[in-house]
Coordinates of C-alpha atoms in Angstrom, one line a residue:
M2 CA 77.2 139.5 147.5
S3 CA 74.7 136.7 148.3
K4 CA 72.9 136.5 151.6
Y5 CA 75.1 133.4 152.3
E6 CA 78.3 135.3 151.8
A7 CA 76.9 138.3 153.8
G8 CA 76.9 136.1 156.9
H9 CA 80.6 135.6 156.7
Q10 CA 83.0 137.6 158.8
I11 CA 86.6 137.1 159.5
G12 CA 87.9 136.3 163.0
S13 CA 85.5 136.0 165.9
E14 CA 82.2 137.2 164.3
K15 CA 79.3 134.8 164.3
Y16 CA 78.3 132.9 161.2
E17 CA 74.8 133.2 159.8
T18 CA 73.4 131.0 157.2
G19 CA 70.0 130.3 155.6
Y20 CA 69.1 127.7 153.1
G21 CA 67.2 129.2 150.2
Q22 CA 64.5 131.1 152.1
G23 CA 65.1 134.1 154.3
Q24 CA 62.2 133.2 156.6
N25 CA 63.9 129.9 157.4
Q26 CA 67.3 131.3 158.3
Q27 CA 68.8 130.0 161.4
M28 CA 71.7 131.3 163.6
H29 CA 74.5 129.0 164.4
E30 CA 76.8 129.8 167.3
F31 CA 80.0 128.7 165.6
Q32 CA 83.1 130.8 165.0
V33 CA 84.6 131.0 161.6
D34 CA 88.3 131.5 161.0
A35 CA 88.4 132.5 157.4
P36 CA 86.2 134.0 154.7
H37 CA 84.2 131.5 152.6
M38 CA 84.2 129.0 155.5
A39 CA 80.9 127.2 156.2
A40 CA 79.8 126.8 159.8
E41 CA 80.0 123.0 159.6
Q42 CA 83.7 123.2 158.5
E43 CA 84.7 125.2 161.6
G44 CA 86.9 123.3 164.1
L45 CA 87.9 120.5 161.8
K46 CA 91.5 119.7 161.0
R47 CA 92.8 119.3 157.5
D48 CA 95.2 116.5 158.4
L49 CA 94.4 113.9 155.6
R50 CA 97.2 113.7 153.1
L51 CA 97.2 112.4 149.5
R52 CA 98.3 108.9 150.4
H53 CA 95.5 108.7 153.0
M54 CA 92.8 109.8 150.6
I55 CA 93.9 107.5 147.8
M56 CA 94.2 104.4 149.9
I57 CA 90.9 105.1 151.6
A58 CA 89.3 105.5 148.2
I59 CA 90.9 102.4 146.8
S60 CA 90.2 99.9 149.6
G61 CA 89.1 101.7 152.7
T62 CA 85.7 100.0 152.6
I63 CA 86.6 96.7 151.1
G64 CA 85.6 94.1 153.8
T65 CA 83.0 91.6 154.5
G66 CA 81.0 92.6 151.4
L67 CA 83.6 91.3 149.0
F68 CA 85.4 88.7 151.2
L69 CA 82.3 87.0 152.6
T70 CA 79.3 87.6 150.4
S71 CA 80.8 87.3 146.9
G72 CA 80.4 83.5 147.1
S73 CA 76.7 83.6 147.7
T74 CA 76.4 86.1 144.8
I75 CA 77.9 83.5 142.4
A76 CA 75.8 80.7 144.0
T77 CA 72.6 82.8 143.4
A78 CA 73.2 84.3 139.9
G79 CA 76.0 82.1 138.5
P80 CA 79.4 83.4 137.3
G81 CA 77.9 85.4 134.5
G82 CA 75.1 86.9 136.6
A83 CA 77.5 87.8 139.4
L84 CA 80.0 89.4 137.0
L85 CA 77.2 91.4 135.3
A86 CA 75.9 92.6 138.7
Y87 CA 79.3 93.8 139.8
A88 CA 80.1 95.4 136.4
L89 CA 76.7 97.1 136.1
I90 CA 76.6 98.5 139.6
G91 CA 80.3 99.3 139.3
L92 CA 79.6 101.4 136.2
W93 CA 76.9 103.3 138.1
L94 CA 79.3 103.9 141.0
V95 CA 82.0 105.3 138.7
F96 CA 79.8 108.2 137.6
V97 CA 78.4 108.7 141.2
C98 CA 82.0 109.2 142.4
Q99 CA 82.7 111.5 139.5
A100 CA 79.8 113.6 140.5
I101 CA 81.0 113.6 144.1
G102 CA 84.5 114.6 143.0
E103 CA 83.3 117.6 141.0
I104 CA 81.3 119.1 143.8
A105 CA 83.4 118.0 146.8
T106 CA 86.5 119.6 145.2
L107 CA 84.6 122.9 145.0
L108 CA 82.7 122.5 148.3
P109 CA 84.6 120.2 150.7
L110 CA 81.9 120.0 153.5
P111 CA 81.8 117.4 156.3
G112 CA 78.1 116.8 155.3
A113 CA 79.4 116.2 151.7
F114 CA 76.7 115.5 149.2
N115 CA 74.1 115.4 151.9
A116 CA 74.6 119.1 152.5
W117 CA 74.5 120.1 148.8
G118 CA 70.7 119.6 148.6
A119 CA 70.1 122.6 150.8
R120 CA 72.3 124.8 148.6
V121 CA 70.8 123.9 145.2
F122 CA 67.4 122.3 145.8
D123 CA 65.5 122.3 149.1
E124 CA 66.5 122.3 152.7
A125 CA 64.0 119.5 153.5
F126 CA 65.8 117.4 150.9
S127 CA 69.1 117.8 152.5
F128 CA 67.6 117.2 156.0
Q129 CA 66.2 113.8 154.9
M130 CA 69.3 112.8 153.0
T131 CA 71.7 113.6 155.8
Y132 CA 69.6 111.7 158.3
M133 CA 69.3 108.7 156.0
Y134 CA 73.0 108.6 155.4
A135 CA 73.7 108.8 159.2
I136 CA 71.2 105.9 159.7
N137 CA 73.1 104.0 157.0
W138 CA 76.4 104.2 158.8
L139 CA 74.9 103.7 162.3
L140 CA 73.4 100.5 161.0
T141 CA 76.6 99.4 159.4
I142 CA 78.4 99.4 162.8
P143 CA 76.2 96.6 164.3
A144 CA 76.5 94.7 160.9
E145 CA 80.3 94.8 161.1
L146 CA 80.3 94.1 164.8
S147 CA 78.1 91.0 164.2
A148 CA 80.6 89.9 161.5
S149 CA 83.5 90.3 163.9
A150 CA 81.8 88.0 166.4
I151 CA 81.3 85.4 163.6
I152 CA 84.9 85.7 162.5
V153 CA 86.4 85.2 165.9
Q154 CA 84.4 82.0 166.4
Y155 CA 86.6 80.3 163.9
W156 CA 89.6 80.3 166.3
L157 CA 87.5 79.1 169.2
P158 CA 86.7 75.4 170.1
Q159 CA 83.2 74.3 169.2
D160 CA 82.2 73.9 172.8
S161 CA 83.7 77.2 173.8
S162 CA 81.7 79.3 176.3
F163 CA 83.5 82.5 175.3
P164 CA 80.9 85.3 175.2
P165 CA 80.2 86.6 171.7
W166 CA 80.0 90.2 172.8
V167 CA 83.5 90.5 174.2
V168 CA 85.4 91.1 171.0
P169 CA 82.9 93.6 169.6
L170 CA 83.1 95.5 172.9
I171 CA 86.9 95.6 172.7
I172 CA 86.7 96.9 169.2
I173 CA 84.3 99.7 170.3
I174 CA 86.7 100.8 173.0
V175 CA 89.6 100.8 170.5
M176 CA 87.5 102.8 168.0
V177 CA 86.9 105.5 170.7
V178 CA 90.6 105.8 171.4
I179 CA 91.5 106.1 167.7
N180 CA 88.8 108.6 167.0
L181 CA 89.7 110.7 170.0
A182 CA 93.3 110.9 168.6
G183 CA 92.0 112.9 165.6
V184 CA 91.5 112.5 161.9
R185 CA 95.3 111.9 161.3
A186 CA 95.1 108.7 163.4
Y187 CA 92.1 107.6 161.4
G188 CA 93.9 108.2 158.1
E189 CA 97.1 106.4 159.1
L190 CA 95.2 103.3 160.3
E191 CA 93.2 103.2 157.2
Y192 CA 96.3 103.6 155.1
W193 CA 98.1 100.5 156.6
F194 CA 94.9 98.3 156.7
S195 CA 94.2 99.3 153.1
I196 CA 97.7 98.2 152.1
L197 CA 97.1 94.8 153.7
K198 CA 93.8 94.4 151.8
V199 CA 95.3 95.4 148.5
L200 CA 98.2 93.0 148.9
T201 CA 95.7 90.2 149.8
I202 CA 93.7 90.7 146.7
I203 CA 96.8 91.0 144.5
I204 CA 98.1 87.7 146.0
F205 CA 94.7 86.1 145.5
I206 CA 94.5 87.2 141.8
I207 CA 98.0 85.7 141.1
C208 CA 97.1 82.5 142.9
A209 CA 93.7 82.2 141.2
I210 CA 95.3 82.7 137.7
L211 CA 97.8 79.9 138.6
V212 CA 95.1 77.6 139.9
D213 CA 92.9 78.2 136.9
A214 CA 95.8 77.5 134.5
G215 CA 96.6 74.3 136.4
L216 CA 100.1 75.4 137.4
V217 CA 99.7 75.0 141.2
G218 CA 97.7 72.9 143.6
Q219 CA 96.1 69.8 142.0
K220 CA 97.5 70.7 138.6
V221 CA 94.0 70.7 137.1
K222 CA 93.3 73.2 134.3
Y223 CA 89.9 74.8 135.1
G224 CA 89.7 77.4 132.3
M225 CA 86.1 78.4 131.9
A226 CA 84.7 75.0 132.8
A227 CA 82.7 76.4 135.7
W228 CA 80.8 78.6 133.2
H229 CA 79.3 75.5 131.6
V230 CA 78.0 73.6 134.6
E231 CA 74.3 73.2 135.2
G232 CA 72.6 76.6 135.7
A233 CA 75.7 78.6 134.5
P234 CA 76.5 81.2 133.5
F235 CA 73.2 82.9 134.4
K236 CA 71.8 80.8 137.2
G237 CA 68.2 81.6 138.0
G238 CA 67.9 83.9 135.0
F239 CA 66.7 87.5 135.6
L240 CA 65.4 86.9 139.1
G241 CA 68.7 85.3 140.1
F242 CA 70.5 88.4 138.9
V243 CA 68.2 90.8 140.7
K244 CA 68.5 88.9 143.9
T245 CA 72.2 89.8 144.0
L246 CA 72.0 93.5 143.5
V247 CA 71.5 94.6 147.1
S248 CA 74.4 92.4 148.4
V249 CA 76.6 93.8 145.5
G250 CA 75.6 97.3 146.5
Y251 CA 76.6 96.5 150.1
A252 CA 80.0 95.2 148.8
Y253 CA 80.6 98.5 147.0
G254 CA 79.2 100.7 149.8
G255 CA 81.3 103.4 151.3
S256 CA 83.0 104.3 148.0
E257 CA 81.2 107.6 148.1
M258 CA 82.9 108.6 151.5
T259 CA 85.6 110.5 149.6
G260 CA 83.1 113.3 149.6
V261 CA 83.1 113.2 153.4
T262 CA 86.9 113.0 153.8
A263 CA 87.3 116.0 151.5
A264 CA 86.4 118.3 154.4
E265 CA 89.6 117.2 156.2
S266 CA 91.9 116.9 153.3
R267 CA 95.0 119.2 153.2
N268 CA 94.4 120.1 149.6
P269 CA 90.9 119.0 148.2
H270 CA 91.7 120.5 144.8
K271 CA 94.5 117.9 144.3
H272 CA 93.5 115.0 146.7
V273 CA 89.8 114.6 145.8
P274 CA 90.2 114.2 142.0
R275 CA 93.0 111.8 142.5
A276 CA 91.0 109.8 145.0
V277 CA 87.8 109.5 142.9
N278 CA 89.8 108.6 139.8
T279 CA 91.1 105.5 141.6
V280 CA 87.5 104.1 141.8
L281 CA 87.5 102.9 138.2
L282 CA 90.8 101.0 138.8
R283 CA 89.5 99.6 142.1
I284 CA 86.3 98.3 140.5
A285 CA 88.0 96.9 137.4
F286 CA 90.9 95.3 139.1
F287 CA 89.7 94.3 142.6
Y288 CA 86.1 93.5 142.1
I289 CA 85.6 92.5 138.4
V290 CA 88.8 90.4 138.1
S291 CA 88.2 88.7 141.5
I292 CA 84.6 87.8 140.7
F293 CA 85.6 86.5 137.2
L294 CA 88.3 84.3 138.6
L295 CA 86.1 83.0 141.5
G296 CA 83.3 82.2 139.1
S297 CA 85.7 80.4 136.7
I298 CA 87.3 78.2 139.4
I299 CA 84.4 77.4 141.8
P300 CA 81.2 76.0 140.2
N301 CA 78.0 77.9 141.2
D302 CA 76.6 74.6 142.5
D303 CA 79.4 74.1 145.1
P304 CA 77.7 74.1 148.5
K305 CA 80.7 75.9 150.0
L306 CA 79.8 79.1 148.1
D307 CA 76.7 79.8 150.2
N308 CA 78.9 80.2 153.3
A309 CA 75.8 79.9 155.5
E310 CA 77.9 80.3 158.7
G311 CA 79.6 83.5 157.3
T312 CA 83.1 82.4 158.2
A313 CA 86.3 83.2 156.4
A314 CA 87.1 79.5 156.5
A315 CA 84.4 78.9 154.0
A316 CA 84.8 82.1 152.1
P317 CA 85.5 81.8 148.3
F318 CA 88.9 83.5 148.6
T319 CA 89.9 80.9 151.2
I320 CA 88.7 78.0 149.0
V321 CA 90.9 79.3 146.1
F322 CA 94.0 79.7 148.4
M323 CA 93.6 76.2 149.7
M324 CA 93.3 74.9 146.1
A325 CA 96.6 76.5 145.5
G326 CA 98.1 74.4 148.3
M327 CA 98.2 77.1 150.9
N328 CA 97.1 75.1 153.9
A329 CA 97.3 78.1 156.3
A330 CA 95.0 80.0 154.0
A331 CA 92.0 79.8 156.3
N332 CA 93.8 81.3 159.2
Y333 CA 95.3 84.0 157.0
M334 CA 92.0 84.9 155.4
N335 CA 90.3 85.0 158.7
A336 CA 92.9 87.4 160.0
V337 CA 92.6 89.6 156.9
V338 CA 88.8 89.6 157.1
F339 CA 89.0 90.5 160.8
T340 CA 91.3 93.4 160.1
S341 CA 89.0 94.4 157.2
V342 CA 86.1 94.5 159.6
F343 CA 88.1 96.5 162.1
S344 CA 89.0 98.9 159.3
A345 CA 85.4 99.2 158.2
I346 CA 84.2 99.9 161.7
N347 CA 86.9 102.6 161.9
S348 CA 85.3 104.2 158.8
D349 CA 81.8 103.7 160.2
F350 CA 82.7 105.7 163.3
Y351 CA 84.4 108.4 161.3
V352 CA 81.6 109.0 158.9
S353 CA 78.8 108.6 161.5
T354 CA 80.4 111.3 163.7
R355 CA 80.8 113.7 160.7
M356 CA 77.1 113.2 159.7
L357 CA 76.0 114.0 163.2
L358 CA 78.3 117.0 163.2
S359 CA 76.7 118.2 159.9
L360 CA 73.2 117.7 161.3
A361 CA 74.1 119.8 164.4
R362 CA 75.9 122.6 162.5
N363 CA 72.9 122.9 160.1
G364 CA 70.5 123.2 163.0
W365 CA 68.9 119.8 162.4
A366 CA 70.1 118.3 165.7
H367 CA 71.1 119.8 169.1
K368 CA 73.9 122.3 168.6
K369 CA 76.1 120.7 171.3
I370 CA 76.5 117.7 169.1
G371 CA 78.5 119.9 166.8
Y372 CA 81.1 120.7 169.4
T373 CA 84.7 119.8 168.4
N374 CA 87.8 119.7 170.7
S375 CA 91.3 121.1 170.0
R376 CA 92.1 118.0 167.9
G377 CA 89.1 118.7 165.6
V378 CA 87.2 115.7 167.0
P379 CA 83.4 116.0 167.4
V380 CA 83.4 114.4 170.9
V381 CA 79.7 114.6 171.6
A382 CA 78.9 113.0 168.3
L383 CA 81.5 110.4 169.1
A384 CA 79.8 109.7 172.4
I385 CA 76.4 109.2 170.7
V386 CA 77.9 106.8 168.1
T387 CA 79.6 104.9 170.9
A388 CA 76.4 104.6 172.8
C389 CA 74.5 103.3 169.7
S390 CA 77.3 100.8 169.1
C391 CA 77.0 99.5 172.6
L392 CA 73.3 99.1 172.2
S393 CA 73.9 97.2 169.0
L394 CA 75.7 94.5 171.1
I395 CA 72.2 93.3 172.1
T396 CA 71.5 92.2 168.5
I397 CA 74.4 89.7 168.7
F398 CA 72.4 87.6 171.1
V399 CA 69.8 87.2 168.3
G400 CA 72.4 85.5 166.2
S401 CA 75.3 87.2 164.5
G402 CA 74.6 85.7 161.1
V403 CA 70.9 86.6 161.2
V404 CA 71.7 90.2 162.2
F405 CA 74.4 90.6 159.5
N406 CA 72.0 89.4 156.7
W407 CA 69.2 91.6 157.7
F408 CA 71.4 94.7 157.9
V409 CA 73.0 93.9 154.5
S410 CA 69.5 94.2 153.0
I411 CA 68.7 97.5 154.6
I412 CA 72.2 99.1 154.1
G413 CA 72.4 98.0 150.5
S414 CA 69.1 99.7 149.7
I415 CA 70.0 102.9 151.5
I416 CA 73.3 103.0 149.5
F417 CA 71.3 102.7 146.3
Q418 CA 69.1 105.6 147.4
S419 CA 72.1 107.8 148.2
W420 CA 73.7 107.1 144.9
I421 CA 70.6 108.0 142.8
L422 CA 70.1 111.2 144.8
I423 CA 73.7 112.2 144.4
L424 CA 73.3 112.0 140.6
F425 CA 70.1 114.1 140.9
L426 CA 72.0 116.8 142.9
H427 CA 74.8 116.8 140.4
F428 CA 72.3 117.6 137.6
R429 CA 70.8 120.3 139.7
F430 CA 74.2 121.7 140.7
R431 CA 75.2 122.1 137.0
Y432 CA 71.9 123.7 136.2
C433 CA 72.4 126.3 139.0
W434 CA 76.0 126.8 138.0
A435 CA 74.9 127.6 134.4
K436 CA 71.9 129.8 135.5
Q437 CA 74.3 132.0 137.5
G438 CA 76.4 132.6 134.3
R439 CA 79.4 130.6 135.4
S440 CA 81.6 128.6 133.0
V441 CA 82.2 124.9 133.4
S442 CA 85.9 125.7 132.9
D443 CA 85.8 127.6 136.3
L444 CA 85.2 124.3 138.2
P445 CA 88.4 123.0 139.8
Y446 CA 87.5 119.5 138.7
R447 CA 85.0 118.4 136.0
S448 CA 83.4 114.9 136.0
W449 CA 84.0 112.6 133.1
G450 CA 81.3 112.3 130.4
Y451 CA 78.8 114.7 131.8
P452 CA 75.8 114.6 131.1
Y453 CA 75.7 111.3 129.2
G454 CA 77.6 109.3 131.9
N455 CA 75.2 110.7 134.5
I456 CA 72.2 109.8 132.4
L457 CA 73.4 106.3 131.9
A458 CA 74.2 105.9 135.6
T459 CA 70.7 107.2 136.5
L460 CA 69.0 104.7 134.2
I461 CA 71.0 101.9 135.7
G462 CA 70.2 103.1 139.2
I463 CA 66.5 103.4 138.5
C464 CA 66.3 100.0 137.0
C465 CA 68.2 98.4 139.9
I466 CA 66.0 100.1 142.5
V467 CA 62.7 99.2 140.7
A468 CA 63.8 95.6 140.1
T469 CA 64.8 95.2 143.8
C470 CA 61.4 96.6 145.0
Y471 CA 59.6 94.4 142.5
L472 CA 61.4 91.3 143.7
S473 CA 60.6 92.1 147.3
V474 CA 56.8 91.8 146.7
I475 CA 56.4 88.9 144.3
N476 CA 56.1 85.3 145.3
P477 CA 55.1 85.7 149.0
P478 CA 55.6 82.4 150.9
K479 CA 52.5 80.1 151.2
N480 CA 51.6 78.6 154.6
P481 CA 51.8 74.8 154.2
G482 CA 48.7 74.5 156.4
P483 CA 47.8 71.9 159.1
G484 CA 49.3 68.5 158.8
A485 CA 52.4 69.7 157.0
S486 CA 55.7 67.9 157.7
E487 CA 58.3 69.5 160.0
E488 CA 60.5 69.9 156.9
D489 CA 57.8 71.8 155.1
I490 CA 57.2 74.0 158.1
S491 CA 60.9 74.7 158.4
L492 CA 61.2 75.6 154.8
Y493 CA 58.1 77.9 155.1
H494 CA 59.7 79.7 158.1
K495 CA 62.9 80.2 156.2
A496 CA 61.1 81.5 153.2
R497 CA 58.9 83.8 155.3
D498 CA 62.0 85.3 157.1
S499 CA 63.7 85.8 153.7
Y500 CA 60.6 87.5 152.3
A501 CA 60.3 89.8 155.3
Q502 CA 64.0 90.7 155.1
N503 CA 63.8 91.6 151.3
L504 CA 60.6 93.6 151.9
L505 CA 62.1 95.6 154.7
G506 CA 65.4 96.1 152.9
A507 CA 63.8 97.3 149.7
W508 CA 61.1 99.7 151.0
F509 CA 62.5 101.0 154.4
P510 CA 64.7 103.7 152.9
W511 CA 62.0 105.2 150.7
V512 CA 59.2 105.1 153.4
C513 CA 61.6 106.6 155.9
S514 CA 62.8 109.3 153.5
A515 CA 59.3 110.3 152.5
F516 CA 58.4 110.7 156.2
L517 CA 61.5 112.8 156.9
Y518 CA 61.2 115.0 153.8
F519 CA 57.5 115.8 153.9
G520 CA 57.5 116.0 157.7
Y521 CA 60.3 118.7 157.7
K522 CA 58.7 120.5 154.7
F523 CA 55.3 120.6 156.5
V524 CA 56.8 121.9 159.8
H525 CA 59.3 124.4 158.3
K526 CA 57.4 125.4 155.1
T527 CA 60.6 125.2 153.0
K528 CA 60.5 126.1 149.4
L529 CA 62.7 125.2 146.4
V530 CA 65.9 127.2 146.0
K531 CA 65.9 129.3 142.9
A532 CA 68.8 128.4 140.7
E533 CA 70.0 132.1 140.5
E534 CA 70.1 132.3 144.3
A535 CA 71.8 128.9 145.0
D536 CA 74.8 129.3 147.3
L537 CA 77.8 127.9 145.4
D538 CA 80.5 129.8 147.3
T539 CA 80.2 129.4 151.0
G540 CA 82.7 126.7 152.1
R541 CA 84.7 126.8 149.0
F542 CA 88.3 125.7 149.4
I543 CA 90.6 128.6 148.5
P544 CA 94.1 127.1 147.7
T545 CA 97.2 129.0 148.8
E546 CA 100.1 129.7 146.5
S547 CA 101.9 126.5 147.8
D548 CA 98.7 124.5 147.2
K549 CA 98.6 125.8 143.6
E550 CA 102.2 124.9 143.1
D551 CA 101.5 121.4 144.5
I552 CA 98.5 121.0 142.1
N553 CA 100.4 122.2 139.0
K554 CA 103.6 120.4 139.8
K555 CA 104.8 118.5 136.7
G556 CA 107.0 115.4 136.6
P557 CA 108.3 113.0 134.0
L558 CA 105.8 111.6 131.5
W559 CA 105.9 108.1 132.9
K560 CA 105.2 109.4 136.4
R561 CA 102.2 111.4 135.2
I562 CA 100.8 108.4 133.4
I563 CA 101.1 106.3 136.5
S564 CA 99.7 109.1 138.6
F565 CA 96.7 109.4 136.3
L566 CA 96.0 105.6 136.5
I567 CA 96.6 105.2 140.2

């Protein structure tokens, strides 16, 4: 029995855990209800069903990233560059989600991949990764709140004095009520909002195909004409392509949250694999097809694509709907984008509270933050997230569009960092698994194409991160000097702000992570976990007989094929 398992007792005994090194063990005053339960799992409710998990995985995080920023991606890199960016990062994401699926099915912890580092590599590594992921979601809340303020402005008169902070404040209050109701309420809400988003994208794809073929609207056949306008298909060349990577990462961001929801799934052995296997369908159908159709219908030199105001009225999806003759498209898309933002903020609150819970349960934040009520809600963590959300309202006075763009840069880079570290931990997990004499066939779920898929995804990730960092430091803006025209000064200020935004976005995650990792390592003197001593058992989901029957349940061949694809 390992020293991790030795800390486990059934019933009311205390749970003791240490990460890798005996001298760094910490006592956690949490009760465990069953053998193999990790301290951070205690008190949570397994109330997420299969339909919740699948819909959250398919479209739970589809929102402003796809609906509002896809146009600027095409305007910057052209239809070919945008499609390549979405395809390349989508391929990277597929293998990241496969890695998550393999480990989260075995170890469904609320800290998810952030908690694995302490098991298989180094406690300091897990400490910095969990804090960075928490920062990511805490920054995503003000980004989405800023987007909500922009979206609502569309329905207001131009001279309206309606305060921009009112709608975000109402959303925060509603989020608190939903999260206090428990994880089941979160799952139900995400399920229905996800259906709305899926239907919108399906309707868009049908309309876009009809518009492109000249069957509706102005009856003009577009075909691939937009791929042959000036600058297309790869506008701006390599630099134009690299400029879009972070915004594309932001659009895909949140796909990895299946690893977090696994901790509250009723049957992780069945639900997690099904959820992660939908990612390929989502990327191929929702993102790649949508971007291809947008790039084929709207030329990359169309000024509407920039969507400088960030409104749904000028979003590329709205433009295509209006070309199809749907005059109410702007109002409809604005409503869809608003519900998408609402859904995204719901996910932001959920993941943020679970990250704070994980930090507290692992001894990296005050233990009271890990308290959960009878509904399994980490109420203290929810209070902290709510307070941070209220403070973020101040940023709206700076300008909602400005805040949104700056946060997109930072969040996109943190997402890239998380993905590359997840792949590293998966390599390390497999190494520890093999060193302990365990067979790969013993894993409840095995990722596709390991190790070649992981190697390919790692290479893509490294190239994207290096290219983004390189782009952030080249071509600093030059001061026009005294006597310059107002137009030149204005262009300089705009270029300077853009340069600062890219610089902060590209380097912030790595500088902050280095500070957290080496600071924790210096203070606590942590050492690398030996592969033979890695804890691969504490927190494992042990399926009951009914769970096993549910997993092994067979149906007609056609149902199994559809089940595999969807």
